[in-house]
Coordinates of C-alpha atoms in Angstrom, one line a residue:
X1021 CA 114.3 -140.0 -13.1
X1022 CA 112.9 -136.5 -13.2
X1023 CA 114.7 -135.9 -10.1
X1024 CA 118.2 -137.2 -11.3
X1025 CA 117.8 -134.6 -14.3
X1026 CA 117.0 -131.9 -12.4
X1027 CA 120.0 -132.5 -9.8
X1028 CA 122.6 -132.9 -13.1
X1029 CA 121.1 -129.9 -14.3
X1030 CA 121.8 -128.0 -11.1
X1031 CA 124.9 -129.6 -10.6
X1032 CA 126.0 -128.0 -14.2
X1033 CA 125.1 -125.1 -13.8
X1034 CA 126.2 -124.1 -10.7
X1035 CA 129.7 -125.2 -11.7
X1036 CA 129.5 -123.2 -14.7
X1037 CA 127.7 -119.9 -13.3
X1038 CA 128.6 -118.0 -10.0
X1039 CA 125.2 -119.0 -8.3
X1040 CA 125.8 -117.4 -4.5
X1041 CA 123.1 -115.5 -2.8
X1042 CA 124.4 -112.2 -1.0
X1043 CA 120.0 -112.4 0.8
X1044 CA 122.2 -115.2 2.8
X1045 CA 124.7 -114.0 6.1
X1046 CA 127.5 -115.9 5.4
X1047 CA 128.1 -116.5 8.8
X1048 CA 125.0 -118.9 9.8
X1049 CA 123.0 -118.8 6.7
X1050 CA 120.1 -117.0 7.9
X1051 CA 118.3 -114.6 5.5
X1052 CA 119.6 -110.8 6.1
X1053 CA 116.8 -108.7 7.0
X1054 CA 116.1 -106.3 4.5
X1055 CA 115.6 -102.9 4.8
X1056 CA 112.0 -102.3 6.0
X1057 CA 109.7 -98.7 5.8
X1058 CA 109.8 -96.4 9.0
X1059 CA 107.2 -97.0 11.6
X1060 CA 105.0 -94.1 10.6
X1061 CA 101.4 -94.2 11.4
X1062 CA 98.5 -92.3 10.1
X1063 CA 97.9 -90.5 13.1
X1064 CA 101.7 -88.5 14.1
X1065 CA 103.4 -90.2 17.1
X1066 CA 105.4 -87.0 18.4
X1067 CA 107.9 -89.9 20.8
X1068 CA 108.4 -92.1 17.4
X1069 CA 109.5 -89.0 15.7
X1070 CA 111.8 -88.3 18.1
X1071 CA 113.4 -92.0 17.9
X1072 CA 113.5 -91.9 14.0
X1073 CA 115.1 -88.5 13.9
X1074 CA 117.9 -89.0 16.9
X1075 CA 118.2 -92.3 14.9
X1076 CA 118.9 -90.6 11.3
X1077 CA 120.8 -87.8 13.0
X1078 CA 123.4 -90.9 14.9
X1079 CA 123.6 -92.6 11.7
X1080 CA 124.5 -89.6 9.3
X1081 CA 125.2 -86.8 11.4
X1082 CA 125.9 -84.1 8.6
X1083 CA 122.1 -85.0 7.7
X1084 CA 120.7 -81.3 8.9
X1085 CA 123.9 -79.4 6.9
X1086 CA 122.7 -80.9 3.4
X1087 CA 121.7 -78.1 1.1
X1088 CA 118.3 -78.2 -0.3
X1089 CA 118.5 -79.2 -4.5
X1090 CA 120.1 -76.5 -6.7
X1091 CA 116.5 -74.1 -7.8
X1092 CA 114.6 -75.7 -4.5
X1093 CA 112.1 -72.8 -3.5
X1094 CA 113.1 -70.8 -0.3
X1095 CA 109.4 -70.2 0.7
X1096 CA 106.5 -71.5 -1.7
X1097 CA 104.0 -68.7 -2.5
X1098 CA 100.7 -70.1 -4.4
X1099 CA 97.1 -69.6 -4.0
X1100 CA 97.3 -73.3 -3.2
X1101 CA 99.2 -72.9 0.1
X1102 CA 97.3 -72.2 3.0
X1103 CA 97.6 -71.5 6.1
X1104 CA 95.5 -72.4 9.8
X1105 CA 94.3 -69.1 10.1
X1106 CA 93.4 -69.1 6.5
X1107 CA 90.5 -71.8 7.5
X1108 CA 88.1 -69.9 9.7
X1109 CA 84.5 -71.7 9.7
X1110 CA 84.4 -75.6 9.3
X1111 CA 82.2 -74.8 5.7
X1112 CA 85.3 -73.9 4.2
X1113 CA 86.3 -77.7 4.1
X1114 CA 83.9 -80.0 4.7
X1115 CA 81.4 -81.1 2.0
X1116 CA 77.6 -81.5 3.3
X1117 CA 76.3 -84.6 0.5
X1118 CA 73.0 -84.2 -0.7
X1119 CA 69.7 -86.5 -0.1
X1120 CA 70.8 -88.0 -3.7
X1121 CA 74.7 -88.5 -3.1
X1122 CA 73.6 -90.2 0.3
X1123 CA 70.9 -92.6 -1.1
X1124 CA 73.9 -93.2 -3.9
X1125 CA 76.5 -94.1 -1.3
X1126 CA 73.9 -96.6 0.4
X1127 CA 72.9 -98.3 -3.1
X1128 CA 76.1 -98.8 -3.5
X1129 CA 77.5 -100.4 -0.6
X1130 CA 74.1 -102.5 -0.1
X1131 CA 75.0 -103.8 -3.6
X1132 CA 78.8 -104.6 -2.1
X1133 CA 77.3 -106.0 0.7
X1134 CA 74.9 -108.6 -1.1
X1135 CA 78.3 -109.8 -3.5

């Protein structure tokens, strides 16, 4: 019964709306495969770069003759940008924890652990 209603119901309504679904290729009714992120890793991959930019550069090959926005800065000057030779001694960013921060960071993944 539940069944029967359901069906009528469908049956109504797709007579009455436009119910087509572009996620299906026409053709042999397979899901189209949607657009996925590029294959970047954490680490740079120097070869993969190289096969995502010839790929942009085939695809839209006015890519590198787009202007920057309108007011898009030339060359940013902050005391926030750095440069390598700006970083001489390894002090200058890493952080040494203290005995206390150390003993926190093991309480707390011992108490992780135990959950």
């Amino acid at each position: 019964m539940a069944a029967t209603l359901v069906a009528q119901i469908t049956d109504q309504l797709a007579s009455r709306l436009d119910i087509t679904s572009s996620a299906l290729d026409p053709i042999v009714g397979q899901a189209k495969a949607s657009p996925k992120q590029p294959d970047i890793a954490y680490h740079p991959d120097e070869t993969k770069w190289k096969a995502r930019t010839a790929r942009r550069l085939a695809e839209e090959p006015s890519l590198p003759q787009t202007p920057l926005p309108a007011g898009f800065p030339k060359k940013l000057e902050s005391p926030l940008v750095w440069e390598a030779k700006d970083w001489t001694n390894a002090s200058q960013w890493e952080y040494v924890l203290n005995q206390d921060q150390l003993k926190e960071i093991d309480e707390a993944v011992k108490h992780s652990l135990r959950r």
